[in-house]
CSV table of C-alpha atoms in Angstrom, one decimal:
chain,number,residue,atom,x,y,z
A,1430,MET,CA,4.0,-2.3,-51.1
A,1431,SER,CA,7.1,-1.7,-52.0
A,1432,ILE,CA,8.5,1.8,-51.1
A,1433,TYR,CA,11.4,1.3,-54.2
A,1434,LYS,CA,8.4,1.9,-56.5
A,1435,GLY,CA,7.7,5.4,-58.0
A,1436,THR,CA,7.2,7.8,-56.0
A,1437,ASP,CA,7.3,5.8,-53.1
A,1438,MET,CA,11.0,6.4,-53.0
A,1439,LEU,CA,10.2,10.1,-52.5
A,1440,ALA,CA,7.9,9.1,-49.7
A,1441,GLY,CA,10.9,7.1,-48.1
A,1442,VAL,CA,12.5,10.0,-46.6
A,1443,PRO,CA,9.2,10.6,-44.3
A,1444,ASN,CA,8.7,6.9,-44.5
A,1445,ILE,CA,11.8,6.3,-42.4
A,1446,SER,CA,11.0,8.2,-39.4
A,1447,GLY,CA,7.4,7.0,-40.2
A,1448,ALA,CA,8.4,3.6,-40.0
A,1449,ILE,CA,10.5,4.3,-36.6
A,1450,ASN,CA,7.6,6.2,-35.3
A,1451,ALA,CA,5.2,3.5,-35.9
A,1452,THR,CA,7.5,0.8,-34.1
A,1453,LEU,CA,7.7,3.1,-31.1
A,1454,GLU,CA,4.2,3.6,-31.2
A,1455,ALA,CA,3.6,-0.1,-31.0
A,1456,ILE,CA,6.3,-0.5,-28.0
A,1457,TYR,CA,4.8,2.8,-26.1
A,1458,PRO,CA,0.7,3.1,-27.0
A,1459,VAL,CA,-1.1,5.5,-24.8
A,1460,GLY,CA,-1.0,3.6,-21.4
A,1461,SER,CA,2.6,2.6,-21.7
A,1462,ILE,CA,5.4,3.1,-19.0
A,1463,TYR,CA,8.8,4.4,-19.6
A,1464,ILE,CA,11.4,4.7,-16.8
A,1465,GLY,CA,14.3,6.0,-16.4
A,1466,THR,CA,16.8,8.5,-14.4
A,1467,GLN,CA,16.7,11.2,-17.1
A,1468,SER,CA,14.9,14.2,-15.8
A,1469,THR,CA,12.3,14.7,-18.8
A,1470,CYS,CA,11.2,11.6,-20.6
A,1471,PRO,CA,13.1,11.5,-24.0
A,1472,LEU,CA,10.4,9.7,-26.1
A,1473,ALA,CA,8.2,13.0,-25.6
A,1474,THR,CA,10.5,14.2,-28.5
A,1475,ILE,CA,10.8,11.2,-30.6
A,1476,ILE,CA,7.3,10.0,-30.9
A,1477,SER,CA,5.6,12.8,-32.5
A,1478,GLY,CA,2.0,13.9,-31.0
A,1479,SER,CA,3.1,11.7,-27.8
A,1480,THR,CA,2.4,13.3,-24.3
A,1481,TRP,CA,4.1,12.2,-21.6
A,1482,VAL,CA,3.0,12.6,-18.0
A,1483,LYS,CA,5.0,11.8,-15.0
A,1484,VAL,CA,3.3,9.3,-12.8
A,1485,SER,CA,3.8,7.4,-9.4
A,1486,GLU,CA,5.9,10.1,-7.6
A,1487,GLY,CA,7.1,8.8,-4.3
A,1488,ARG,CA,5.5,5.5,-5.3
A,1489,VAL,CA,6.6,1.9,-6.3
A,1490,LEU,CA,5.1,0.2,-9.0
A,1491,GLN,CA,3.1,-3.0,-8.2
A,1492,GLY,CA,1.7,-5.4,-10.2
A,1493,SER,CA,-2.2,-5.3,-10.9
A,1494,ASP,CA,-4.5,-7.8,-8.8
A,1495,SER,CA,-8.2,-8.6,-8.3
A,1496,SER,CA,-7.9,-5.7,-5.8
A,1497,HIS,CA,-6.2,-3.2,-7.4
A,1498,ASN,CA,-6.9,-2.1,-11.0
A,1499,ALA,CA,-3.7,-0.7,-13.2
A,1500,GLY,CA,-3.8,3.2,-13.2
A,1501,THR,CA,-4.4,3.3,-9.3
A,1502,THR,CA,-2.8,4.3,-6.4
A,1503,ILE,CA,-1.9,2.0,-2.9
A,1504,ALA,CA,-1.7,4.1,0.1
A,1505,ALA,CA,1.1,2.8,2.5
A,1506,GLY,CA,0.1,0.3,5.0
A,1507,LEU,CA,1.2,-2.2,7.8
A,1508,PRO,CA,-0.5,-4.9,9.6
A,1509,ASN,CA,-1.4,-3.3,12.7
A,1510,ILE,CA,-0.4,-4.5,16.4
A,1511,THR,CA,-2.3,-5.2,19.2
A,1512,GLY,CA,-2.2,-6.2,22.7
A,1513,SER,CA,-3.0,-6.0,26.1
A,1514,MET,CA,-1.1,-6.3,29.1
A,1515,SER,CA,-2.4,-6.2,33.0
A,1516,SER,CA,-0.8,-4.7,36.2
A,1517,PRO,CA,0.0,-7.2,39.2
A,1518,LYS,CA,-2.9,-7.9,41.0
A,1519,GLN,CA,-3.5,-5.3,43.8
A,1520,LEU,CA,-5.4,-6.0,46.9
A,1521,ASN,CA,-8.5,-3.9,48.3
A,1522,ALA,CA,-7.4,-0.5,46.0
A,1523,ASN,CA,-8.8,0.8,42.8
A,1524,TYR,CA,-6.1,0.1,40.4
A,1525,ASN,CA,-6.2,2.1,37.0
A,1526,LEU,CA,-3.7,3.4,34.8
A,1527,SER,CA,-2.6,7.1,35.2
A,1528,THR,CA,-1.3,7.7,32.2
A,1529,ALA,CA,-1.8,6.6,28.4
A,1530,THR,CA,-0.6,7.6,25.8
A,1531,GLY,CA,0.2,7.3,21.6
A,1532,ALA,CA,-0.6,3.7,21.1
A,1533,PHE,CA,-1.6,2.7,24.7
A,1534,SER,CA,-4.7,3.2,26.0
A,1535,SER,CA,-6.2,2.4,29.4
A,1536,GLY,CA,-8.6,-0.9,29.7
A,1537,GLY,CA,-10.0,0.2,32.7
A,1538,GLN,CA,-9.8,-1.3,35.8
A,1539,HIS,CA,-10.4,-5.2,36.0
A,1540,GLY,CA,-11.3,-7.2,39.2
A,1541,GLY,CA,-13.4,-6.6,42.2
A,1542,SER,CA,-14.3,-9.8,42.6
A,1543,ASN,CA,-13.6,-11.9,46.0
A,1544,SER,CA,-10.2,-13.0,46.0
A,1545,ILE,CA,-9.2,-16.5,46.9
A,1546,ILE,CA,-6.4,-14.8,48.8
A,1547,GLY,CA,-8.7,-12.6,50.9
A,1548,PRO,CA,-10.4,-14.0,54.4
A,1549,SER,CA,-13.5,-12.4,53.9
A,1550,SER,CA,-15.9,-11.6,51.1
A,1551,SER,CA,-14.7,-7.6,51.7
A,1552,ASN,CA,-11.1,-8.8,50.2
A,1553,ALA,CA,-10.6,-8.4,46.6
A,1554,THR,CA,-8.3,-7.8,43.7
A,1555,TYR,CA,-7.8,-5.2,41.3
A,1556,GLN,CA,-5.9,-5.2,38.1
A,1557,ALA,CA,-5.1,-2.4,36.0
A,1558,LEU,CA,-5.3,-2.8,31.9
A,1559,ALA,CA,-3.5,-1.6,29.3
A,1560,ASN,CA,-4.7,-1.9,25.7
A,1561,PHE,CA,-1.9,-1.4,22.7
A,1562,SER,CA,-3.0,-0.6,19.3
A,1563,ALA,CA,-0.4,0.9,16.7
A,1564,GLN,CA,-2.8,2.2,15.1
A,1565,SER,CA,-3.7,4.6,17.6
A,1566,SER,CA,-0.4,6.2,17.4
A,1567,ASN,CA,0.2,6.0,13.3
A,1568,SER,CA,-2.7,5.2,11.1
A,1569,ILE,CA,-0.1,3.3,8.7
A,1570,TYR,CA,-1.1,0.1,11.0
A,1571,GLY,CA,-3.7,-1.8,10.4
A,1572,ASN,CA,-4.0,-0.1,6.9
A,1573,SER,CA,-2.9,-3.4,5.1
A,1574,SER,CA,-2.6,-7.2,5.6
A,1575,THR,CA,0.9,-7.1,4.2
A,1576,VAL,CA,3.9,-4.6,4.2
A,1577,GLN,CA,2.5,-2.0,1.5
A,1578,PRO,CA,4.6,0.8,0.5
A,1579,PRO,CA,2.6,3.5,-1.2
A,1580,ALA,CA,2.2,2.3,-4.7
A,1581,TYR,CA,1.0,2.9,-8.4
A,1582,VAL,CA,-0.6,-0.3,-9.9
A,1583,VAL,CA,0.6,-1.0,-13.4
A,1584,ASN,CA,0.0,-4.4,-15.2
A,1585,ILE,CA,3.1,-6.1,-15.7
A,1586,TRP,CA,3.8,-9.0,-18.4
A,1587,GLU,CA,7.0,-11.5,-18.7
A,1588,ARG,CA,7.5,-12.7,-22.1
A,1589,THR,CA,7.2,-16.3,-21.8
A,1590,ALA,CA,7.7,-17.8,-25.5
B,69,MET,CA,2.3,-2.2,-41.5
B,70,LYS,CA,4.7,-3.6,-44.1
B,71,VAL,CA,8.0,-1.7,-44.6
B,72,LEU,CA,11.6,-2.3,-45.7
B,73,SER,CA,13.4,-4.9,-44.1
B,74,THR,CA,15.9,-4.1,-41.9
B,75,GLU,CA,19.0,-4.2,-44.2
B,76,GLY,CA,17.0,-2.5,-46.8
B,77,LEU,CA,16.4,0.4,-44.3
B,78,THR,CA,19.9,0.5,-43.2
B,79,LYS,CA,20.7,1.0,-46.7
B,80,LEU,CA,18.2,3.7,-47.5
B,81,ILE,CA,19.2,5.5,-44.5
B,82,ASP,CA,22.9,5.3,-45.5
B,83,LEU,CA,22.1,6.6,-48.9
B,84,ILE,CA,20.1,9.4,-47.3
B,85,LYS,CA,22.9,10.1,-45.0
B,86,SER,CA,25.7,10.2,-47.8
B,87,SER,CA,23.8,12.9,-49.5
B,88,PHE,CA,24.6,15.2,-46.9
B,89,ILE,CA,27.9,14.2,-45.8
B,90,SER,CA,30.8,16.7,-46.5
B,91,ASN,CA,28.2,19.2,-48.3
B,92,GLU,CA,27.4,22.7,-47.9
B,93,ASP,CA,23.2,23.3,-48.0
B,94,THR,CA,23.3,24.4,-51.6
B,95,GLN,CA,25.6,21.0,-52.5
B,96,ALA,CA,23.0,18.6,-50.1
B,97,THR,CA,20.1,20.1,-51.9
B,98,VAL,CA,21.5,19.3,-55.2
B,99,ALA,CA,22.7,15.8,-54.0
B,100,VAL,CA,19.0,15.1,-52.5
B,101,ASP,CA,17.4,16.5,-56.0
B,102,ALA,CA,20.2,13.9,-57.7
B,103,VAL,CA,19.0,10.8,-55.7
B,104,GLU,CA,15.1,12.1,-56.2
B,105,THR,CA,15.0,11.9,-59.9
B,106,THR,CA,17.5,9.1,-60.6
B,107,ALA,CA,16.3,6.5,-58.0
B,108,VAL,CA,12.7,7.3,-58.8
B,109,ASP,CA,13.3,6.4,-62.9
B,110,ALA,CA,16.2,3.6,-61.6
B,111,VAL,CA,13.5,1.7,-59.1
B,112,GLU,CA,10.5,2.0,-61.2
B,113,THR,CA,12.4,-0.7,-63.2
B,114,ASN,CA,12.4,-3.0,-60.4
B,115,VAL,CA,14.9,-4.7,-61.9
B,116,ALA,CA,15.7,-8.4,-60.2
B,117,ASP,CA,19.2,-8.8,-62.4
B,118,GLU,CA,21.9,-7.1,-61.1
B,119,SER,CA,23.8,-7.2,-64.0
B,120,SER,CA,21.2,-5.7,-66.0
B,121,LEU,CA,21.6,-2.3,-64.1
B,122,THR,CA,22.7,0.8,-65.5
B,123,VAL,CA,25.6,2.3,-63.7
B,124,GLY,CA,25.0,5.6,-63.1
B,125,SER,CA,21.2,5.8,-62.3
B,126,VAL,CA,22.1,6.1,-58.5
B,127,ILE,CA,25.2,7.2,-57.4
B,128,ASN,CA,26.6,6.6,-54.1
B,129,GLN,CA,27.4,9.8,-52.8
B,130,ARG,CA,29.7,8.6,-50.2
B,131,ASP,CA,32.3,7.6,-52.8
B,132,ASN,CA,30.4,9.8,-55.7
B,133,THR,CA,31.2,6.9,-58.2
B,134,THR,CA,29.6,3.3,-57.1
B,135,ALA,CA,26.5,2.6,-58.7
B,136,ILE,CA,23.5,2.0,-56.2
B,137,LYS,CA,21.4,-1.0,-57.5
B,138,THR,CA,18.3,-2.4,-56.6
B,139,TRP,CA,17.1,-6.3,-56.0
B,140,THR,CA,13.8,-7.8,-54.9
B,141,GLY,CA,13.0,-11.1,-53.9
B,142,THR,CA,12.3,-13.6,-51.5
B,143,LEU,CA,13.7,-14.0,-48.2
B,144,ALA,CA,14.6,-17.3,-48.9
B,145,GLN,CA,16.4,-15.8,-52.4
B,146,TYR,CA,18.1,-13.1,-50.1
B,147,ASN,CA,19.5,-15.4,-47.5
B,148,ALA,CA,21.0,-17.9,-50.6
B,149,ILE,CA,22.6,-14.9,-52.0
B,150,ALA,CA,26.6,-15.7,-50.3
B,151,THR,CA,28.1,-12.2,-50.5
B,152,LYS,CA,26.0,-9.2,-50.1
B,153,ASP,CA,26.6,-6.2,-52.2
B,154,ASN,CA,27.2,-3.1,-50.0
B,155,ASN,CA,25.8,-0.5,-52.9
B,156,THR,CA,22.7,-2.8,-53.2
B,157,LEU,CA,19.2,-2.0,-52.0
B,158,TYR,CA,18.0,-5.5,-50.9
B,159,ASN,CA,13.6,-5.5,-51.2
B,160,ILE,CA,12.6,-8.8,-49.6
B,161,THR,CA,9.1,-9.0,-50.4
B,162,ASP,CA,8.5,-11.7,-47.9
B,163,ASP,CA,10.9,-10.6,-45.1
B,164,VAL,CA,9.2,-10.0,-41.5
B,165,ASN,CA,8.6,-6.6,-41.3
B,166,MET,CA,11.5,-4.5,-39.6
B,167,SER,CA,9.4,-3.3,-36.5
B,168,GLN,CA,9.1,-6.9,-35.6
B,169,THR,CA,12.6,-7.4,-36.1
B,170,LEU,CA,13.4,-4.4,-34.1
B,171,LEU,CA,10.7,-5.4,-31.2
B,172,GLU,CA,11.8,-9.2,-31.0
B,173,THR,CA,15.4,-7.8,-30.6
B,174,LEU,CA,14.3,-5.2,-27.8
B,175,TYR,CA,12.0,-7.7,-26.1
B,176,PRO,CA,13.5,-11.6,-26.4
B,177,VAL,CA,12.0,-14.2,-23.8
B,178,GLY,CA,12.2,-13.2,-20.1
B,179,ALA,CA,11.9,-9.2,-20.9
B,180,ILE,CA,9.2,-7.4,-19.0
B,181,TYR,CA,6.3,-5.1,-20.3
B,182,ILE,CA,4.8,-2.3,-17.8
B,183,GLY,CA,1.8,-0.4,-18.6
B,184,THR,CA,-1.5,0.4,-17.5
B,185,MET,CA,-3.1,-1.0,-20.8
B,186,VAL,CA,-5.7,-4.3,-20.0
B,187,SER,CA,-3.3,-6.3,-21.9
B,188,CYS,CA,0.0,-6.5,-23.3
B,189,PRO,CA,-0.1,-4.3,-26.7
B,190,LEU,CA,2.9,-6.8,-27.9
B,191,ALA,CA,1.1,-9.7,-27.7
B,192,ALA,CA,-0.6,-8.8,-30.6
B,193,LEU,CA,2.6,-8.5,-32.5
B,194,PHE,CA,4.9,-11.5,-31.3
B,195,GLY,CA,5.7,-13.6,-28.8
B,196,THR,CA,3.7,-14.8,-25.7
B,197,TRP,CA,3.3,-12.6,-23.0
B,198,THR,CA,2.2,-14.0,-19.2
B,199,LYS,CA,0.7,-11.3,-16.9
B,200,ILE,CA,3.2,-11.5,-13.3
B,201,GLY,CA,3.8,-9.9,-10.2
B,202,ASP,CA,0.3,-9.4,-9.0
B,203,GLY,CA,-0.1,-7.4,-6.1
B,204,ARG,CA,4.1,-7.2,-5.9
B,205,VAL,CA,6.4,-4.5,-6.2
B,206,LEU,CA,9.3,-4.9,-8.9
B,207,GLN,CA,12.4,-5.6,-7.0
B,208,ASN,CA,16.1,-6.0,-8.5
B,209,SER,CA,18.0,-9.2,-8.3
B,210,ASP,CA,20.9,-9.6,-5.9
B,211,SER,CA,22.9,-12.4,-4.6
B,212,ASN,CA,20.3,-13.9,-2.5
B,213,HIS,CA,17.4,-13.2,-4.7
B,214,ALA,CA,17.6,-14.5,-8.4
B,215,ALA,CA,15.5,-13.0,-11.4
B,216,GLY,CA,12.0,-14.5,-12.0
B,217,THR,CA,11.3,-15.3,-8.1
B,218,THR,CA,9.5,-13.8,-5.6
B,219,ILE,CA,10.0,-12.4,-2.0
B,220,GLU,CA,7.2,-12.4,0.7
B,221,ALA,CA,6.6,-9.6,2.7
B,222,GLY,CA,8.7,-9.0,6.1
B,223,LEU,CA,9.3,-6.7,8.6
B,224,PRO,CA,11.8,-6.9,11.5
B,225,ASN,CA,10.0,-8.6,14.6
B,226,HIS,CA,9.3,-5.8,17.4
B,227,THR,CA,10.6,-7.2,20.5
B,228,HIS,CA,9.3,-5.1,23.6
B,229,SER,CA,10.3,-5.1,26.9
B,230,ALA,CA,9.3,-3.2,30.1
B,231,SER,CA,11.2,-3.4,33.4
B,232,SER,CA,10.6,-2.3,36.8
B,233,ASN,CA,13.6,-1.7,38.7
B,234,GLU,CA,13.2,1.8,39.9
B,235,THR,CA,12.1,1.0,43.5
B,236,GLY,CA,15.3,-0.7,44.2
B,237,ALA,CA,15.2,-3.4,46.9
B,238,HIS,CA,11.7,-4.1,48.3
B,239,THR,CA,9.2,-6.5,49.5
B,240,HIS,CA,5.7,-7.7,48.5
B,241,THR,CA,2.7,-8.1,51.0
B,242,VAL,CA,0.5,-10.8,51.8
B,243,GLY,CA,-2.7,-9.6,53.0
B,244,GLY,CA,-4.3,-11.2,56.2
B,245,SER,CA,-4.1,-10.7,59.9
B,246,ASP,CA,-3.5,-13.2,62.6
B,247,SER,CA,-6.6,-15.2,63.5
B,248,THR,CA,-4.9,-15.7,67.0
B,249,THR,CA,-2.7,-13.6,68.8
B,250,THR,CA,-1.5,-17.0,71.0
B,251,ASN,CA,0.4,-18.6,68.3
B,252,PRO,CA,1.1,-16.2,65.4
B,253,ARG,CA,0.9,-17.5,62.1
B,254,ASP,CA,2.8,-17.2,58.7
B,255,GLY,CA,0.0,-19.3,56.9
B,256,PHE,CA,-2.4,-21.7,57.5
B,257,ASP,CA,-2.1,-23.8,60.4
B,258,LEU,CA,-4.3,-26.7,61.6
B,259,GLU,CA,-4.4,-27.3,65.5
B,260,GLY,CA,-6.4,-29.8,66.6
B,261,ASN,CA,-9.8,-28.8,65.3
B,262,ASN,CA,-9.0,-25.3,64.8
B,263,LEU,CA,-7.8,-23.8,61.8
B,264,TYR,CA,-5.7,-20.9,62.1
B,265,TYR,CA,-4.5,-18.2,59.5
B,266,ARG,CA,-3.1,-15.1,59.4
B,267,THR,CA,-5.4,-11.8,59.3
B,268,THR,CA,-2.8,-9.4,59.4
B,269,ASN,CA,-0.4,-8.0,56.7
B,270,ILE,CA,2.7,-9.5,56.6
B,271,ASN,CA,5.6,-9.1,54.4
B,272,THR,CA,7.6,-11.6,52.2
B,273,SER,CA,11.2,-11.7,52.5
B,274,SER,CA,13.2,-8.8,50.4
B,275,ALA,CA,14.3,-10.5,47.0
B,276,GLY,CA,16.6,-7.3,46.8
B,277,LYS,CA,16.6,-5.3,43.8
B,278,HIS,CA,15.1,-7.0,40.7
B,279,SER,CA,12.9,-6.0,37.5
B,280,HIS,CA,10.6,-7.7,35.8
B,281,THR,CA,10.5,-8.1,32.3
B,282,ILE,CA,7.8,-8.5,29.6
B,283,THR,CA,8.9,-9.6,26.1
B,284,VAL,CA,6.5,-9.2,23.4
B,285,GLY,CA,7.6,-11.2,20.0
B,286,ASN,CA,6.2,-12.0,16.9
B,287,VAL,CA,3.7,-9.6,17.2
B,288,ASN,CA,0.1,-10.5,17.2
B,289,ASN,CA,1.3,-13.6,15.5
B,290,ASN,CA,1.8,-12.3,12.6
B,291,ASN,CA,4.8,-13.8,10.7
B,292,ILE,CA,5.2,-11.0,8.4
B,293,TYR,CA,7.1,-9.8,11.3
B,294,GLY,CA,10.4,-11.2,11.8
B,295,ASN,CA,10.2,-12.3,8.3
B,296,SER,CA,12.7,-9.9,7.1
B,297,THR,CA,15.8,-7.4,8.7
B,298,THR,CA,14.3,-4.9,6.1
B,299,VAL,CA,11.1,-3.6,5.1
B,300,GLN,CA,10.2,-5.7,2.2
B,301,PRO,CA,7.1,-5.5,0.5
B,302,PRO,CA,5.7,-8.5,-1.6
B,303,ALA,CA,8.1,-8.4,-4.3
B,304,PHE,CA,8.8,-9.7,-8.4
B,305,VAL,CA,12.5,-10.1,-9.0
B,306,VAL,CA,14.0,-9.0,-11.8
B,307,ASN,CA,16.9,-7.4,-13.5
B,308,ILE,CA,17.4,-4.1,-14.1
B,309,TRP,CA,19.9,-2.1,-16.1
B,310,GLN,CA,20.7,1.9,-16.7
B,311,ARG,CA,22.3,2.7,-19.4
B,312,THR,CA,25.3,4.7,-18.3
B,313,ALA,CA,26.9,5.2,-21.7
């Protein structure tokens, strides 16, 4: 086709915007992402018939992988932090944590067996156990095996040739 | 879709625009009508020989005197023209289409395309596109991270300490009592065939006020902690620009 022929010339005016629109359609088909600092998407008024929805609010864009498909979201997460600790051994005394809050929890009392330092079977040592799990304080911990900000999953391509 | 060459399109746009320059609405209408009626007649001839064009068929409205001519040929023929005429519409029959030229300009090698489609829509039009950044966020480059590289996840390390220094000087008790009153023992003592040991509690010597510290580093043996001085998700580094003018 040559737009120089016949009535195509008359169609030249709409064809200009049509050509540009076709180009923009090629760049921005349904599912494409536009990023800018403008308050509204400028393409909404440029590409006729297009609808643009603000997505990913409060989220970073993250490339899709086998576990996360494009168009889905990922909640924030961090690896959990766990641990435990015990008090010094106490002879012949029940020994429990009196207070454990937040990420701490009581692991109960450990011991009661015969003590090697005691002179008789009546002597025993006890230890108080404290467990730590950051997840108990904030559910972000343990929600990921990496540093995961709240994310919107997209497909990312790089032109390599 | 086949469309005008870039240059051809530009000239056509200029032609249309020139019809409206410095004209009131009524004048513009007249100008457009003139373009439409005369242009169709002119281009229908599809003249390849510039010398045979009739001056006046289409007038450049910018100066209202220069004839607009048309030219049709291949890209090779077009490229062979040493000096392009500013008042000629060049119709290049085998030119890459304008859209692709524009796309090639907007997306050179190294460009990034982002979408939620399963495949890059531009791959069918031009270039080779490789999916990147799986499981990674995009992060702008800086002096430490060049575009095209990746950054592994990291967080500042956690160090926790607890101390017991509230009681001041104190002693620790050693359990037991003396098994003999005649010769109190500090601990185990072998006298002859007899083993004596303490059966009453005694205190150790005071160590004065001191603290016990527990330090936790490299939490859970997870290398993420301590791998960064900030909150660093796994990232793919790109260059990000903002148009400012």
